[in-house]
XYZ file of C-alpha atoms in Angstrom:
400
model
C 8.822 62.665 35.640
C 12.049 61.072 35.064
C 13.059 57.866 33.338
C 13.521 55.624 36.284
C 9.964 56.566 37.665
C 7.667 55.904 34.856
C 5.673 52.968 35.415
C 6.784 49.546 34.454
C 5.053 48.178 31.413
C 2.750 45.511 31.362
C 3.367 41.976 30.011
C 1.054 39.421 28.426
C 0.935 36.184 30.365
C 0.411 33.274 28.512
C -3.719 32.955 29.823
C -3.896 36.357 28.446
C -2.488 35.811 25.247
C -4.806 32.704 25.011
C -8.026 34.874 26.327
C -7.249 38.073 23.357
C -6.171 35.372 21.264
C -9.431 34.122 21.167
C -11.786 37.200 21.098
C -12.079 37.099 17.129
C -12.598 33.472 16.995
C -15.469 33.505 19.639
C -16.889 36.854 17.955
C -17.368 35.919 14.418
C -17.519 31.624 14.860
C -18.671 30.930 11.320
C -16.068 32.651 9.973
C -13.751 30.982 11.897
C -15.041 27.633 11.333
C -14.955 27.554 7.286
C -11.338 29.144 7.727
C -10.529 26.410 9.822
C -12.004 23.984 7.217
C -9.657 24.893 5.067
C -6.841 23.697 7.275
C -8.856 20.650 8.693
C -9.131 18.725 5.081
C -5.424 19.722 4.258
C -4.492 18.097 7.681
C -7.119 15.124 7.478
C -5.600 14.504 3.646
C -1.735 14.414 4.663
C -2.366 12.114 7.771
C -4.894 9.835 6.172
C -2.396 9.259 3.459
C 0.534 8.496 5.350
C -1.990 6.723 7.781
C -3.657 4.374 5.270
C 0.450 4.444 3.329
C 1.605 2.611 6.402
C -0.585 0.124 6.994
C -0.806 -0.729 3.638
C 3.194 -1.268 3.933
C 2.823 -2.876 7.275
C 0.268 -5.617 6.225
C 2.373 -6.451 2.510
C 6.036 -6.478 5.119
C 3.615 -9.093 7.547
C 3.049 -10.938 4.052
C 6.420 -10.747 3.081
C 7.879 -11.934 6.581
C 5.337 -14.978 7.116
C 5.546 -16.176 3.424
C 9.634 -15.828 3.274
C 12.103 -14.748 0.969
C 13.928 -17.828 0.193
C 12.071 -19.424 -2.229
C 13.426 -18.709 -5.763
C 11.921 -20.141 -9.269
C 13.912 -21.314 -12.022
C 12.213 -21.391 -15.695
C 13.322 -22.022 -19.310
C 14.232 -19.011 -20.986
C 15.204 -18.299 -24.736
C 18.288 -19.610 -26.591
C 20.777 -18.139 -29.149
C 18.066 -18.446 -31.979
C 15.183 -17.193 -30.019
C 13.020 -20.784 -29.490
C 11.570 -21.404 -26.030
C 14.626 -23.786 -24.405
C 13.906 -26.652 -22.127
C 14.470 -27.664 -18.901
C 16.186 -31.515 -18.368
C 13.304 -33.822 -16.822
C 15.446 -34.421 -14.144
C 16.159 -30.689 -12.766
C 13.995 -31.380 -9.590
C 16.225 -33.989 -8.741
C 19.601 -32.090 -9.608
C 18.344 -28.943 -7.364
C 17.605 -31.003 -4.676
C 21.209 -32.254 -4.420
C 22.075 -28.445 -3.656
C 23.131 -28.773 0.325
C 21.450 -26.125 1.417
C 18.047 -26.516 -0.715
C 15.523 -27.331 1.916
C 12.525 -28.058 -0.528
C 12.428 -28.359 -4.433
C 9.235 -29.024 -6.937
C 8.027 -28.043 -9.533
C 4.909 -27.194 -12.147
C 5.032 -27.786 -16.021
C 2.190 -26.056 -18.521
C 0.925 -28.520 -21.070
C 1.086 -26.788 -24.389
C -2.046 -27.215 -26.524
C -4.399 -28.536 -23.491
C -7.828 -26.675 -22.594
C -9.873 -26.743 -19.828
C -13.536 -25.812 -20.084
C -16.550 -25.743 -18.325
C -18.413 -28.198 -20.470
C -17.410 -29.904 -23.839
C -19.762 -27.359 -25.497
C -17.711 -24.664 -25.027
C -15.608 -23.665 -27.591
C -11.731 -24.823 -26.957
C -10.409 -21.538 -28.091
C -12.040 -19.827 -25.358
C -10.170 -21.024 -22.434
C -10.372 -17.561 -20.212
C -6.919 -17.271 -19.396
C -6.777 -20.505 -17.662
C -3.977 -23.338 -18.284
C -3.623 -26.721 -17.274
C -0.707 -28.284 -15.615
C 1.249 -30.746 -14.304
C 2.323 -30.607 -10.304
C 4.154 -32.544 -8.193
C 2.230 -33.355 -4.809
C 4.689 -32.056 -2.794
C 3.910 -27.839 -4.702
C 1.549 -26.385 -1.731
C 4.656 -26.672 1.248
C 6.642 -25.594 -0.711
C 5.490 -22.320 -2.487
C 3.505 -21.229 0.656
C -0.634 -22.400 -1.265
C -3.042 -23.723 1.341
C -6.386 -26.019 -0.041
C -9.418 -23.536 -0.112
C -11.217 -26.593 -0.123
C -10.954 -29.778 -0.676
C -7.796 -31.853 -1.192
C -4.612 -31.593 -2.795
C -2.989 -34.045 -5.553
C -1.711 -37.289 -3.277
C -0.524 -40.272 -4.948
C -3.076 -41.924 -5.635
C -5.435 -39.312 -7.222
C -2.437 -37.781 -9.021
C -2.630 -40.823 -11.279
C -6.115 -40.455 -12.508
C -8.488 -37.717 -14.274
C -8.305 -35.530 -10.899
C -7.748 -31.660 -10.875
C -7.480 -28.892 -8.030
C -8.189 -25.449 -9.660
C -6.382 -22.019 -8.600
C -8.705 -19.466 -7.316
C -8.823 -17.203 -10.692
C -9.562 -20.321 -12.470
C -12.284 -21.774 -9.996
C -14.192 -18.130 -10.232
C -14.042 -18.138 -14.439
C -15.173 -21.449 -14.658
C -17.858 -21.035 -12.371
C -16.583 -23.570 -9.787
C -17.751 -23.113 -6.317
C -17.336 -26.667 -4.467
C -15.543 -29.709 -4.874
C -17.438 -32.754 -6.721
C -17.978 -30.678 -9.761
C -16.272 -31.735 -13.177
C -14.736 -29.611 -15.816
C -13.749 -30.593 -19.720
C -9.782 -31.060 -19.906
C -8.562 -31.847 -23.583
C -10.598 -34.279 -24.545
C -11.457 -35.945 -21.363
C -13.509 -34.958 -18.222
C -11.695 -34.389 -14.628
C -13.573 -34.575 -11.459
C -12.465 -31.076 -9.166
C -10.634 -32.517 -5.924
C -9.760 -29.050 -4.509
C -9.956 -25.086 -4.454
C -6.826 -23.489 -3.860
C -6.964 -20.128 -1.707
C -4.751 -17.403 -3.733
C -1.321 -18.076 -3.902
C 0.693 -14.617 -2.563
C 4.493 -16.312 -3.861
C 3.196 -18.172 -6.856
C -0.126 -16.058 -9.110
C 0.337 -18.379 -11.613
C -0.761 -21.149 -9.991
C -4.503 -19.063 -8.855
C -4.708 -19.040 -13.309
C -4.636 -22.793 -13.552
C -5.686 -26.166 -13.299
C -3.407 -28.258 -11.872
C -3.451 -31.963 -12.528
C -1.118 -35.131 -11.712
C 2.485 -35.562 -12.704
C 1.385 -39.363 -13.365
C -1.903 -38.602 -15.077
C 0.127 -36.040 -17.523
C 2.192 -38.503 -18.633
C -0.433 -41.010 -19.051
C -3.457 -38.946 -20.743
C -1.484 -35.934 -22.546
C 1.863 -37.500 -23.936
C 3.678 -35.163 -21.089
C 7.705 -35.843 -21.264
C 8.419 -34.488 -17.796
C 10.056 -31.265 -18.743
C 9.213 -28.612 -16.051
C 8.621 -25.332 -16.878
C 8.968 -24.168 -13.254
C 10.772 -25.430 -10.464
C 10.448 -24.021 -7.255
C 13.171 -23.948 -4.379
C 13.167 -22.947 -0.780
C 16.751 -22.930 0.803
C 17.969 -21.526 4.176
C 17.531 -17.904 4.543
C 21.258 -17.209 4.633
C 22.124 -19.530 1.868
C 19.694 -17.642 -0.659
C 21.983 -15.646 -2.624
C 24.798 -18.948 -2.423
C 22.059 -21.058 -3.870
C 21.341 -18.483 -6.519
C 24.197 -18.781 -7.797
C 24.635 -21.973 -9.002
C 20.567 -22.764 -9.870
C 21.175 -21.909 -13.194
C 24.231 -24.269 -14.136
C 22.407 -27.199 -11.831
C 19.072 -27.085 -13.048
C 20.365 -26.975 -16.677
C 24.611 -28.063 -17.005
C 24.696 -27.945 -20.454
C 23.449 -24.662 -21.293
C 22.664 -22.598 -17.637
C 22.837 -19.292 -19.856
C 18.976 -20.442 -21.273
C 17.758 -20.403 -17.466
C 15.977 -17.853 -15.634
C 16.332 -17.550 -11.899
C 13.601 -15.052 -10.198
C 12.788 -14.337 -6.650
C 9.429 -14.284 -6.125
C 9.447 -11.766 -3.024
C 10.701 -9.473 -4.474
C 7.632 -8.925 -6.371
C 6.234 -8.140 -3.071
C 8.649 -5.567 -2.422
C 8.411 -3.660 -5.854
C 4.765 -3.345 -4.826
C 5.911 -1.892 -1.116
C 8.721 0.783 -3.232
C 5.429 1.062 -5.735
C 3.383 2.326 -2.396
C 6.068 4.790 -1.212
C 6.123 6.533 -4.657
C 2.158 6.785 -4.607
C 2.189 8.124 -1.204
C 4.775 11.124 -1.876
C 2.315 12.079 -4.957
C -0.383 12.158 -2.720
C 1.031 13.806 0.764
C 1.970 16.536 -2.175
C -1.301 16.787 -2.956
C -2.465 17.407 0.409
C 0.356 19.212 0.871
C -1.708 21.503 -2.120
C -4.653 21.820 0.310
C -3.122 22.639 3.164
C -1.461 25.842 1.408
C -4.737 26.502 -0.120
C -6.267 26.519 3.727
C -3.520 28.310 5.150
C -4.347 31.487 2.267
C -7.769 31.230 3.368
C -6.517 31.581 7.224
C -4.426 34.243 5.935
C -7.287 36.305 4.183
C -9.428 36.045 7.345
C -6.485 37.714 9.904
C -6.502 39.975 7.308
C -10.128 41.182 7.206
C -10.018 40.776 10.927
C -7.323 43.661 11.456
C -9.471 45.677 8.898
C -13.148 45.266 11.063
C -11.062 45.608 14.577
C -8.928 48.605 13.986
C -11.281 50.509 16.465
C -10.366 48.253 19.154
C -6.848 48.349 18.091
C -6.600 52.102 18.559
C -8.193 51.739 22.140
C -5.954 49.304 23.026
C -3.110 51.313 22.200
C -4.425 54.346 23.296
C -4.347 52.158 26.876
C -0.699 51.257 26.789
C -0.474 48.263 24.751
C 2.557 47.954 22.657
C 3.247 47.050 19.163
C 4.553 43.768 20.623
C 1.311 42.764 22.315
C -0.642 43.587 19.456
C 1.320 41.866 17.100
C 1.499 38.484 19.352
C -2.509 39.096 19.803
C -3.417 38.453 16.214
C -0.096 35.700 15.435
C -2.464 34.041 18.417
C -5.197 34.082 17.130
C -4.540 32.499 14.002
C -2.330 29.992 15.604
C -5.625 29.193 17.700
C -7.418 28.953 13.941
C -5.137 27.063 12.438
C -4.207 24.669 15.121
C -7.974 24.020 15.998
C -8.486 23.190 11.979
C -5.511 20.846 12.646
C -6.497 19.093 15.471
C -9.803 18.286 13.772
C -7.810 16.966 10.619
C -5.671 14.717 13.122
C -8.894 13.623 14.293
C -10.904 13.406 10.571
C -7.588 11.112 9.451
C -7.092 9.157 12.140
C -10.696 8.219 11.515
C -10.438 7.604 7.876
C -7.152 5.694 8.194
C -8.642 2.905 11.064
C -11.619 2.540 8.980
C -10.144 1.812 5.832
C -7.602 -0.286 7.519
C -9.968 -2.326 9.170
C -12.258 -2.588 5.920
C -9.034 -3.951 4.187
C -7.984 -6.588 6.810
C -4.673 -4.594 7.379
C -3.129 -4.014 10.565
C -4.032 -0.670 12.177
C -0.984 1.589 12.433
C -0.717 5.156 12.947
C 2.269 6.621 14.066
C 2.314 9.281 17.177
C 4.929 11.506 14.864
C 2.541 11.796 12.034
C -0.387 12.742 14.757
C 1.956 15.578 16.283
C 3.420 16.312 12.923
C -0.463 17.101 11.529
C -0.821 19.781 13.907
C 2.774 20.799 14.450
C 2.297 21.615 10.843
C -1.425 23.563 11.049
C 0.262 25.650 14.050
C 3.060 26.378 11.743
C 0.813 27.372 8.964
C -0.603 29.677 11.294
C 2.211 31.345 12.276
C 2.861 32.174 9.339
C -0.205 33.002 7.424
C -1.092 35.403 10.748
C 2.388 37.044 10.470
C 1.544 39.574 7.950
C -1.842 40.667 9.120
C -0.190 40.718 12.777
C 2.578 43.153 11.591
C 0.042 45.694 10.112
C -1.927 45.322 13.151
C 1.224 46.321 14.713
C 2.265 49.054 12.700
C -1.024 51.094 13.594
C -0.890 53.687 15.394
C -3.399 54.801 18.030
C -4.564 58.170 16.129
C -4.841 55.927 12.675
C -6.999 53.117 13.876
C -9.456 55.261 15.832
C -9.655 57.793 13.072
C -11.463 54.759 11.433
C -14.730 54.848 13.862
């Protein structure tokens, strides 16, 4: 018979290569299923990270955008001979003349005062809590909101009245307004709970009393020891600029100017770096599955080699056997991947929700987590496919 008149081979459609593709899976499942484990945790690990990664950063860039990045501090810092310096009494009112400043105020720690549950306690043992001096104009400006309560007005910010920050309220065992508490040597009546304040955590570590009653009850002189200042969004780095030599002419080199946000956004970089170390970990587990996927094509071409042999000794090529088995672990691994997808997507909504964060999960990292199993796959079956391949029809069957 010549050439031209032998018959034409056959090709594998794609239904077929799905059907053959699928005859190992659907002959031994368990198998199948643990080697699809494998590749279902290294999956559900990689897109749970990057799930739970992102909403983290989405909910702390929502933060970041509703409290604002204009507000900047200014605090003493140290001089030539290393003593704490001093701010002028009057900074407040030399910031404000700053055109673009939109809001100034200011805080000032009183050195030497405790506050205390009762007068029995001892004074040294003040938790971590100080006391301080605010202006009644503080909460607009630094972004706090009353917990409960009231804020310092002008009239109670001239007598024995005090609105504790959230850290404080909790170690002093402060629940509702009404209660009293042991300042120095004198007791204060609690006027207000402050929720926690995102731009300003040393405010949730204190207890916050009149600029007035300072003066009056604890010899304050009116130095600040923060000022806080909120100025047009384009006029930030403008403003920064001169803080230092306003809030202090005569010696702006002992100032500190900070921005508070970006505090905020060393936390979001501080995210990003924990999420790399931790996609590489699952990263880890997903190689570790796709071994295990690799092991299993393997003993698979060793327990079929009888119905390799037939299937060559009926005209099937090298090709079709090799695209047989590269199927069927593409079918192993990409089912282990789906269910990952699945398993993280799961994980990452329910933490997200537990948290209070916004629930984001990109499509890319959904199509990535099984782009990547079916990858894995490919090649972890490559190998076993080739040998399957390489048989010939005399070898396998001599194995029956």
């Amino acid at each position: 018979m010549r050439a031209s008149e032998l018959p034409t081979p056959s090709r594998l459609l794609p239904a077929d290569i799905v059907r053959v593709g699928l005859v190992g899976i659907r002959s031994r499942p368990t198998r199948a299923v643990l080697s699809a484990l494998g590749i279902a945790i290294g999956i559900a690990a990689m897109v749970a990270v990057l799930g739970i990664s992102n909403a983290g950063q989405a909910d702390l860039t929502n933060r970041i955008s509703r409290l604002g990045t204009n507000l900047l501090t200014v605090s003493p810092g140290r001089d030539l001979f290393g003593q704490d310096a001093q701010l002028p009494s009057d900074a407040v009112e030399m910031v404000g003349r700053i055109g673009p400043v939109e809001s100034v105020t200011a805080t000032a720690q009183l050195s030497g005062v405790t506050v205390r549950r009762t007068d029995r306690i001892d004074p040294l043992a003040g938790g971590g809590i100080g006391v301080a001096a605010a202006r009644t104009d503080l909460l607009p400006t630094v972004g706090g909101s009353v917990g409960q309560g009231v804020f310092l007005n002008g009239a109670t910010g001239r007598y024995p009245s005090v609105v504790l920050g959230s850290v404080a309220a909790e170690r002093l065992g402060i629940d509702r307004t009404g209660r009293q508490v042991y300042i120095g040597e004198r007791w204060f009546t609690v006027i207000g709970l402050l929720s926690p304040v995102a731009l300003a955590p040393e405010l949730d570590r204190s207890a916050l009393i009149g600029w007035d009653a300072a003066r009056d009850l604890f010899a304050f002189e009116g130095h600040p020891t923060t000022v806080y200042e909120r100025s047009a969004d384009e006029s930030v780095e403008a403003v920064r600029g001169v803080l230092a030599a306003t809030a202090n002419p005569q010696s702006p080199q002992d100032v500190r100017v900070s921005r508070p946000s970006d505090a905020l956004e060393a936390q979001l970089a501080a995210k990003s770096a924990f999420t790399s170390l931790f996609l590489g970990l699952g990263a880890v587990a997903l190689l570790v599955g796709g071994v295990g996927v690799a092991n299993t094509m393997v003993i698979s071409v060793l327990e079929r080699r009888p119905e390799i042999g037939l299937r060559r000794s009926l005209g099937a090529g090298r090709g079709q056997i090799r695209i047989q088995f590269l199927a069927e672990s593409v079918a192993l691994s990409g089912s282990g991947g789906a269910v990952g997808v699945l398993l993280g997507a799961l994980i990452t909504a329910g933490w997200s929700v537990t948290q209070g964060w916004p629930v984001v999960m990109p499509v890319g990292v959904l199509l990535a987590g099984v782009a990547s199993a079916a990858l894995i796959g490919t090649v972890a079956g490559l190998y076993p496919a080739t040998r399957a391949a390489r048989l010939t029809p005399t070898e396998a069957l001599s194995s029956v």
